[in-house]
mmCIF file with all atom_site columns, C-alpha atoms and ligand atoms in Angstrom:
data_model
loop_
_atom_site.group_PDB
_atom_site.id
_atom_site.type_symbol
_atom_site.label_atom_id
_atom_site.label_alt_id
_atom_site.label_comp_id
_atom_site.label_asym_id
_atom_site.label_entity_id
_atom_site.label_seq_id
_atom_site.pdbx_PDB_ins_code
_atom_site.Cartn_x
_atom_site.Cartn_y
_atom_site.Cartn_z
_atom_site.occupancy
_atom_site.B_iso_or_equiv
_atom_site.pdbx_formal_charge
_atom_site.auth_seq_id
_atom_site.auth_comp_id
_atom_site.auth_asym_id
_atom_site.auth_atom_id
_atom_site.pdbx_PDB_model_num
ATOM   1   C CA  . MET A 1 1   ? 19.479 23.817 28.188 1.00 79.00 ? 1   MET A CA  1
ATOM   2   C CA  . SER A 1 2   ? 20.173 27.230 26.701 1.00 80.00 ? 2   SER A CA  1
ATOM   3   C CA  . ASN A 1 3   ? 17.528 29.080 29.337 1.00 93.00 ? 3   ASN A CA  1
ATOM   4   C CA  . CYS A 1 4   ? 18.673 27.392 32.139 1.00 98.00 ? 4   CYS A CA  1
ATOM   5   C CA  . VAL A 1 5   ? 20.333 29.779 35.046 1.00 98.00 ? 5   VAL A CA  1
ATOM   6   C CA  . PHE A 1 6   ? 22.410 26.933 36.170 1.00 98.00 ? 6   PHE A CA  1
ATOM   7   C CA  . CYS A 1 7   ? 23.352 25.532 32.904 1.00 98.00 ? 7   CYS A CA  1
ATOM   8   C CA  . LYS A 1 8   ? 24.710 29.169 32.393 1.00 97.00 ? 8   LYS A CA  1
ATOM   9   C CA  . ILE A 1 9   ? 26.886 28.989 35.471 1.00 98.00 ? 9   ILE A CA  1
ATOM   10  C CA  . ILE A 1 10  ? 28.258 25.606 34.358 1.00 97.00 ? 10  ILE A CA  1
ATOM   11  C CA  . ALA A 1 11  ? 29.155 27.452 30.989 1.00 97.00 ? 11  ALA A CA  1
ATOM   12  C CA  . LYS A 1 12  ? 30.681 30.218 32.839 1.00 96.00 ? 12  LYS A CA  1
ATOM   13  C CA  . GLU A 1 13  ? 28.266 32.622 30.884 1.00 97.00 ? 13  GLU A CA  1
ATOM   14  C CA  . ILE A 1 14  ? 27.361 34.115 34.099 1.00 97.00 ? 14  ILE A CA  1
ATOM   15  C CA  . PRO A 1 15  ? 29.172 34.478 37.231 1.00 97.00 ? 15  PRO A CA  1
ATOM   16  C CA  . GLY A 1 16  ? 28.915 31.845 40.001 1.00 97.00 ? 16  GLY A CA  1
ATOM   17  C CA  . GLU A 1 17  ? 31.063 31.636 43.258 1.00 98.00 ? 17  GLU A CA  1
ATOM   18  C CA  . VAL A 1 18  ? 32.163 28.239 42.488 1.00 97.00 ? 18  VAL A CA  1
ATOM   19  C CA  . ILE A 1 19  ? 33.705 26.120 45.442 1.00 97.00 ? 19  ILE A CA  1
ATOM   20  C CA  . PHE A 1 20  ? 34.055 22.739 43.763 1.00 97.00 ? 20  PHE A CA  1
ATOM   21  C CA  . GLU A 1 21  ? 33.680 20.874 40.457 1.00 96.00 ? 21  GLU A CA  1
ATOM   22  C CA  . ASP A 1 22  ? 34.698 17.590 38.741 1.00 96.00 ? 22  ASP A CA  1
ATOM   23  C CA  . ASP A 1 23  ? 33.634 16.111 35.221 1.00 95.00 ? 23  ASP A CA  1
ATOM   24  C CA  . SER A 1 24  ? 29.953 15.281 36.756 1.00 96.00 ? 24  SER A CA  1
ATOM   25  C CA  . VAL A 1 25  ? 29.301 17.712 39.705 1.00 97.00 ? 25  VAL A CA  1
ATOM   26  C CA  . LEU A 1 26  ? 29.234 21.751 40.506 1.00 98.00 ? 26  LEU A CA  1
ATOM   27  C CA  . VAL A 1 27  ? 29.074 23.159 43.811 1.00 98.00 ? 27  VAL A CA  1
ATOM   28  C CA  . PHE A 1 28  ? 28.481 27.042 44.084 1.00 98.00 ? 28  PHE A CA  1
ATOM   29  C CA  . MET A 1 29  ? 27.127 29.528 46.397 1.00 98.00 ? 29  MET A CA  1
ATOM   30  C CA  . ASP A 1 30  ? 23.537 30.312 46.782 1.00 98.00 ? 30  ASP A CA  1
ATOM   31  C CA  . ILE A 1 31  ? 23.043 34.238 45.440 1.00 98.00 ? 31  ILE A CA  1
ATOM   32  C CA  . LYS A 1 32  ? 20.066 34.468 48.075 1.00 97.00 ? 32  LYS A CA  1
ATOM   33  C CA  . PRO A 1 33  ? 21.550 32.576 51.357 1.00 97.00 ? 33  PRO A CA  1
ATOM   34  C CA  . VAL A 1 34  ? 18.941 31.038 53.714 1.00 96.00 ? 34  VAL A CA  1
ATOM   35  C CA  . SER A 1 35  ? 21.752 31.083 56.000 1.00 97.00 ? 35  SER A CA  1
ATOM   36  C CA  . ARG A 1 36  ? 25.690 32.045 56.203 1.00 97.00 ? 36  ARG A CA  1
ATOM   37  C CA  . GLY A 1 37  ? 27.365 29.378 53.694 1.00 97.00 ? 37  GLY A CA  1
ATOM   38  C CA  . HIS A 1 38  ? 24.057 28.349 51.936 1.00 98.00 ? 38  HIS A CA  1
ATOM   39  C CA  . CYS A 1 39  ? 25.321 26.604 48.698 1.00 98.00 ? 39  CYS A CA  1
ATOM   40  C CA  . LEU A 1 40  ? 23.853 24.517 45.827 1.00 98.00 ? 40  LEU A CA  1
ATOM   41  C CA  . VAL A 1 41  ? 25.100 21.068 44.548 1.00 98.00 ? 41  VAL A CA  1
ATOM   42  C CA  . ILE A 1 42  ? 24.168 20.393 40.527 1.00 98.00 ? 42  ILE A CA  1
ATOM   43  C CA  . PRO A 1 43  ? 25.046 17.782 38.235 1.00 98.00 ? 43  PRO A CA  1
ATOM   44  C CA  . LYS A 1 44  ? 26.904 19.399 35.148 1.00 98.00 ? 44  LYS A CA  1
ATOM   45  C CA  . LYS A 1 45  ? 24.191 17.715 32.891 1.00 98.00 ? 45  LYS A CA  1
ATOM   46  C CA  . HIS A 1 46  ? 20.867 19.311 32.950 1.00 98.00 ? 46  HIS A CA  1
ATOM   47  C CA  . PHE A 1 47  ? 18.221 17.269 34.563 1.00 98.00 ? 47  PHE A CA  1
ATOM   48  C CA  . ALA A 1 48  ? 14.856 19.038 35.829 1.00 98.00 ? 48  ALA A CA  1
ATOM   49  C CA  . ASP A 1 49  ? 14.950 17.373 39.285 1.00 98.00 ? 49  ASP A CA  1
ATOM   50  C CA  . VAL A 1 50  ? 15.708 14.226 41.235 1.00 98.00 ? 50  VAL A CA  1
ATOM   51  C CA  . VAL A 1 51  ? 13.319 12.472 39.526 1.00 98.00 ? 51  VAL A CA  1
ATOM   52  C CA  . GLU A 1 52  ? 14.461 13.086 36.167 1.00 98.00 ? 52  GLU A CA  1
ATOM   53  C CA  . ALA A 1 53  ? 17.942 12.438 36.647 1.00 98.00 ? 53  ALA A CA  1
ATOM   54  C CA  . PRO A 1 54  ? 19.343 8.914  36.230 1.00 98.00 ? 54  PRO A CA  1
ATOM   55  C CA  . GLU A 1 55  ? 20.188 7.135  39.626 1.00 97.00 ? 55  GLU A CA  1
ATOM   56  C CA  . ASP A 1 56  ? 24.076 6.708  39.067 1.00 96.00 ? 56  ASP A CA  1
ATOM   57  C CA  . LEU A 1 57  ? 23.963 10.877 38.491 1.00 97.00 ? 57  LEU A CA  1
ATOM   58  C CA  . VAL A 1 58  ? 22.033 11.306 41.814 1.00 98.00 ? 58  VAL A CA  1
ATOM   59  C CA  . THR A 1 59  ? 24.108 9.006  43.813 1.00 97.00 ? 59  THR A CA  1
ATOM   60  C CA  . MET A 1 60  ? 27.294 11.267 42.652 1.00 97.00 ? 60  MET A CA  1
ATOM   61  C CA  . VAL A 1 61  ? 25.292 14.486 43.482 1.00 98.00 ? 61  VAL A CA  1
ATOM   62  C CA  . ILE A 1 62  ? 24.171 13.150 46.892 1.00 98.00 ? 62  ILE A CA  1
ATOM   63  C CA  . LEU A 1 63  ? 27.503 11.879 47.881 1.00 97.00 ? 63  LEU A CA  1
ATOM   64  C CA  . ALA A 1 64  ? 29.188 15.229 46.876 1.00 97.00 ? 64  ALA A CA  1
ATOM   65  C CA  . THR A 1 65  ? 26.278 16.989 48.951 1.00 98.00 ? 65  THR A CA  1
ATOM   66  C CA  . LYS A 1 66  ? 27.501 15.041 51.967 1.00 97.00 ? 66  LYS A CA  1
ATOM   67  C CA  . ARG A 1 67  ? 31.274 15.870 51.434 1.00 97.00 ? 67  ARG A CA  1
ATOM   68  C CA  . LEU A 1 68  ? 30.885 19.506 50.775 1.00 97.00 ? 68  LEU A CA  1
ATOM   69  C CA  . ALA A 1 69  ? 28.138 19.387 53.947 1.00 97.00 ? 69  ALA A CA  1
ATOM   70  C CA  . LEU A 1 70  ? 30.769 18.820 56.540 1.00 97.00 ? 70  LEU A CA  1
ATOM   71  C CA  . ALA A 1 71  ? 33.302 21.268 54.852 1.00 97.00 ? 71  ALA A CA  1
ATOM   72  C CA  . VAL A 1 72  ? 30.728 24.033 54.813 1.00 97.00 ? 72  VAL A CA  1
ATOM   73  C CA  . GLU A 1 73  ? 29.653 23.224 58.329 1.00 97.00 ? 73  GLU A CA  1
ATOM   74  C CA  . LYS A 1 74  ? 33.407 23.627 59.305 1.00 98.00 ? 74  LYS A CA  1
ATOM   75  C CA  . ALA A 1 75  ? 34.295 26.735 57.471 1.00 97.00 ? 75  ALA A CA  1
ATOM   76  C CA  . VAL A 1 76  ? 31.353 28.676 58.980 1.00 98.00 ? 76  VAL A CA  1
ATOM   77  C CA  . GLY A 1 77  ? 31.251 27.353 62.218 1.00 97.00 ? 77  GLY A CA  1
ATOM   78  C CA  . ALA A 1 78  ? 27.752 25.785 62.042 1.00 98.00 ? 78  ALA A CA  1
ATOM   79  C CA  . HIS A 1 79  ? 26.276 23.266 64.343 1.00 97.00 ? 79  HIS A CA  1
ATOM   80  C CA  . GLY A 1 80  ? 24.719 21.442 61.886 1.00 97.00 ? 80  GLY A CA  1
ATOM   81  C CA  . PHE A 1 81  ? 23.120 21.624 58.321 1.00 97.00 ? 81  PHE A CA  1
ATOM   82  C CA  . THR A 1 82  ? 19.687 20.880 56.203 1.00 97.00 ? 82  THR A CA  1
ATOM   83  C CA  . LEU A 1 83  ? 19.850 19.249 53.081 1.00 97.00 ? 83  LEU A CA  1
ATOM   84  C CA  . SER A 1 84  ? 17.015 19.605 50.662 1.00 96.00 ? 84  SER A CA  1
ATOM   85  C CA  . THR A 1 85  ? 15.954 19.216 47.106 1.00 98.00 ? 85  THR A CA  1
ATOM   86  C CA  . ASN A 1 86  ? 12.636 20.516 45.756 1.00 97.00 ? 86  ASN A CA  1
ATOM   87  C CA  . ARG A 1 87  ? 10.786 19.220 42.862 1.00 98.00 ? 87  ARG A CA  1
ATOM   88  C CA  . GLY A 1 88  ? 8.021  20.916 41.444 1.00 98.00 ? 88  GLY A CA  1
ATOM   89  C CA  . LEU A 1 89  ? 6.390  24.512 41.879 1.00 98.00 ? 89  LEU A CA  1
ATOM   90  C CA  . ALA A 1 90  ? 4.349  23.043 44.477 1.00 97.00 ? 90  ALA A CA  1
ATOM   91  C CA  . ALA A 1 91  ? 7.364  22.288 46.642 1.00 96.00 ? 91  ALA A CA  1
ATOM   92  C CA  . GLY A 1 92  ? 8.658  25.925 45.895 1.00 94.00 ? 92  GLY A CA  1
ATOM   93  C CA  . GLN A 1 93  ? 11.093 24.733 43.001 1.00 98.00 ? 93  GLN A CA  1
ATOM   94  C CA  . THR A 1 94  ? 12.179 27.879 41.337 1.00 98.00 ? 94  THR A CA  1
ATOM   95  C CA  . VAL A 1 95  ? 15.088 26.651 39.162 1.00 98.00 ? 95  VAL A CA  1
ATOM   96  C CA  . PHE A 1 96  ? 14.237 23.403 37.137 1.00 98.00 ? 96  PHE A CA  1
ATOM   97  C CA  . HIS A 1 97  ? 17.824 22.116 37.375 1.00 98.00 ? 97  HIS A CA  1
ATOM   98  C CA  . LEU A 1 98  ? 18.356 19.361 39.928 1.00 98.00 ? 98  LEU A CA  1
ATOM   99  C CA  . HIS A 1 99  ? 20.069 20.870 43.032 1.00 98.00 ? 99  HIS A CA  1
ATOM   100 C CA  . PHE A 1 100 ? 20.486 19.922 46.542 1.00 98.00 ? 100 PHE A CA  1
ATOM   101 C CA  . HIS A 1 101 ? 20.645 22.840 48.842 1.00 98.00 ? 101 HIS A CA  1
ATOM   102 C CA  . ILE A 1 102 ? 23.018 22.613 51.786 1.00 98.00 ? 102 ILE A CA  1
ATOM   103 C CA  . ILE A 1 103 ? 21.727 25.274 54.328 1.00 97.00 ? 103 ILE A CA  1
ATOM   104 C CA  . PRO A 1 104 ? 24.120 25.370 57.340 1.00 97.00 ? 104 PRO A CA  1
ATOM   105 C CA  . ARG A 1 105 ? 22.317 25.604 60.842 1.00 97.00 ? 105 ARG A CA  1
ATOM   106 C CA  . PHE A 1 106 ? 23.188 27.053 64.062 1.00 97.00 ? 106 PHE A CA  1
ATOM   107 C CA  . ASP A 1 107 ? 21.742 26.707 67.570 1.00 96.00 ? 107 ASP A CA  1
ATOM   108 C CA  . ASN A 1 108 ? 18.569 28.823 67.737 1.00 93.00 ? 108 ASN A CA  1
ATOM   109 C CA  . ASP A 1 109 ? 18.853 30.073 64.279 1.00 95.00 ? 109 ASP A CA  1
ATOM   110 C CA  . GLY A 1 110 ? 14.895 30.258 64.341 1.00 92.00 ? 110 GLY A CA  1
ATOM   111 C CA  . LEU A 1 111 ? 14.635 28.527 60.996 1.00 93.00 ? 111 LEU A CA  1
ATOM   112 C CA  . LYS A 1 112 ? 11.662 26.364 61.124 1.00 82.00 ? 112 LYS A CA  1
ATOM   113 C CA  . PRO A 1 113 ? 10.773 25.065 57.600 1.00 72.00 ? 113 PRO A CA  1
ATOM   114 C CA  . TRP A 1 114 ? 8.087  22.604 58.425 1.00 82.00 ? 114 TRP A CA  1
ATOM   115 C CA  . THR A 1 115 ? 4.794  22.626 60.043 1.00 87.00 ? 115 THR A CA  1
ATOM   116 C CA  . HIS A 1 116 ? 3.853  19.406 62.019 1.00 90.00 ? 116 HIS A CA  1
ATOM   117 C CA  . HIS A 1 117 ? 0.037  18.582 62.309 1.00 93.00 ? 117 HIS A CA  1
ATOM   118 C CA  . GLU A 1 118 ? -2.166 16.142 64.397 1.00 96.00 ? 118 GLU A CA  1
ATOM   119 C CA  . ILE A 1 119 ? -3.445 13.198 62.398 1.00 96.00 ? 119 ILE A CA  1
ATOM   120 C CA  . GLU A 1 120 ? -5.364 10.207 63.238 1.00 97.00 ? 120 GLU A CA  1
ATOM   121 C CA  . PRO A 1 121 ? -3.402 7.242  62.932 1.00 97.00 ? 121 PRO A CA  1
ATOM   122 C CA  . LYS A 1 122 ? -5.983 5.443  60.831 1.00 97.00 ? 122 LYS A CA  1
ATOM   123 C CA  . THR A 1 123 ? -5.336 8.101  58.433 1.00 97.00 ? 123 THR A CA  1
ATOM   124 C CA  . ILE A 1 124 ? -1.382 7.513  58.657 1.00 96.00 ? 124 ILE A CA  1
ATOM   125 C CA  . SER A 1 125 ? -1.940 4.165  57.864 1.00 97.00 ? 125 SER A CA  1
ATOM   126 C CA  . GLU A 1 126 ? -4.238 4.506  54.857 1.00 97.00 ? 126 GLU A CA  1
ATOM   127 C CA  . ILE A 1 127 ? -1.554 6.898  53.285 1.00 96.00 ? 127 ILE A CA  1
ATOM   128 C CA  . ALA A 1 128 ? 1.061  4.391  54.298 1.00 96.00 ? 128 ALA A CA  1
ATOM   129 C CA  . GLU A 1 129 ? -0.757 1.630  52.500 1.00 97.00 ? 129 GLU A CA  1
ATOM   130 C CA  . SER A 1 130 ? -1.171 3.992  49.185 1.00 96.00 ? 130 SER A CA  1
ATOM   131 C CA  . ILE A 1 131 ? 2.570  4.836  49.252 1.00 95.00 ? 131 ILE A CA  1
ATOM   132 C CA  . ARG A 1 132 ? 3.222  1.090  49.311 1.00 95.00 ? 132 ARG A CA  1
ATOM   133 C CA  . LYS A 1 133 ? 0.825  0.501  46.367 1.00 97.00 ? 133 LYS A CA  1
ATOM   134 C CA  . ASN A 1 134 ? 3.227  2.813  44.428 1.00 97.00 ? 134 ASN A CA  1
ATOM   135 C CA  . LEU A 1 135 ? 6.375  1.592  45.014 1.00 96.00 ? 135 LEU A CA  1
HETATM 136 P P1  . AMP O 2 .   ? 14.676 26.342 44.395 1.00 74.64 ? 201 AMP O P1  1
HETATM 137 O O1  . AMP O 2 .   ? 13.896 27.136 44.937 1.00 74.64 ? 201 AMP O O1  1
HETATM 138 O O2  . AMP O 2 .   ? 14.949 24.861 45.353 1.00 74.64 ? 201 AMP O O2  1
HETATM 139 O O3  . AMP O 2 .   ? 14.262 25.638 43.096 1.00 74.64 ? 201 AMP O O3  1
HETATM 140 O O4  . AMP O 2 .   ? 16.273 26.940 44.516 1.00 74.64 ? 201 AMP O O4  1
HETATM 141 C C1  . AMP O 2 .   ? 16.724 27.877 43.867 1.00 74.64 ? 201 AMP O C1  1
HETATM 142 C C2  . AMP O 2 .   ? 17.969 28.292 44.412 1.00 74.64 ? 201 AMP O C2  1
HETATM 143 O O5  . AMP O 2 .   ? 18.749 29.138 43.360 1.00 74.64 ? 201 AMP O O5  1
HETATM 144 C C3  . AMP O 2 .   ? 17.503 29.575 45.437 1.00 74.64 ? 201 AMP O C3  1
HETATM 145 O O6  . AMP O 2 .   ? 17.878 29.256 46.588 1.00 74.64 ? 201 AMP O O6  1
HETATM 146 C C4  . AMP O 2 .   ? 18.058 30.875 44.362 1.00 74.64 ? 201 AMP O C4  1
HETATM 147 O O7  . AMP O 2 .   ? 18.643 31.883 45.622 1.00 74.64 ? 201 AMP O O7  1
HETATM 148 C C5  . AMP O 2 .   ? 19.262 30.133 43.957 1.00 74.64 ? 201 AMP O C5  1
HETATM 149 N N1  . AMP O 2 .   ? 19.529 30.856 42.836 1.00 74.64 ? 201 AMP O N1  1
HETATM 150 C C6  . AMP O 2 .   ? 19.085 31.324 41.838 1.00 74.64 ? 201 AMP O C6  1
HETATM 151 N N2  . AMP O 2 .   ? 19.677 32.085 40.549 1.00 74.64 ? 201 AMP O N2  1
HETATM 152 C C7  . AMP O 2 .   ? 21.059 31.874 41.298 1.00 74.64 ? 201 AMP O C7  1
HETATM 153 C C8  . AMP O 2 .   ? 22.124 32.404 40.710 1.00 74.64 ? 201 AMP O C8  1
HETATM 154 N N3  . AMP O 2 .   ? 22.421 32.913 39.518 1.00 74.64 ? 201 AMP O N3  1
HETATM 155 N N4  . AMP O 2 .   ? 23.459 31.939 41.301 1.00 74.64 ? 201 AMP O N4  1
HETATM 156 C C9  . AMP O 2 .   ? 23.293 31.311 42.513 1.00 74.64 ? 201 AMP O C9  1
HETATM 157 N N5  . AMP O 2 .   ? 22.169 30.881 43.343 1.00 74.64 ? 201 AMP O N5  1
HETATM 158 C C10 . AMP O 2 .   ? 21.038 31.165 42.488 1.00 74.64 ? 201 AMP O C10 1
#
């Protein structure tokens, strides 16, 4: 995709701090890291998000993410990591080329991305049933 910033990194049209690449996957440092060592794992072929990409490619990206995450954790002395991918503006997606974030986590790093809510068990059951129907 000609106007995709990640495709431009793959094509070396713009700089990227690349950590790893093979025929299918590229891993590079996030330009505005959430934590020290934050990097991104992308397929070389352009797909907007995890739903748009074919299953074999998603599998490859996830396996690379797992492998790289352990290396990142070790490299920066992290105590764990958060893996995530966004789909859609509502989820906060800003670059529409499938990517998994590897976000190293440190004890007491204060990063709290999720707010939990109290909810009636009946409502949980209704939502679960709706999801089952959409499988
Ligand atoms: P998302 O909000 O899930 O779409 O994440 C996009 C990520 O891409 C953000 O964490 C950005 O900081 C990162 N990003 C955007 N442009 C670049 C770039 N040129 N090089 C590296 N990371 C980038």
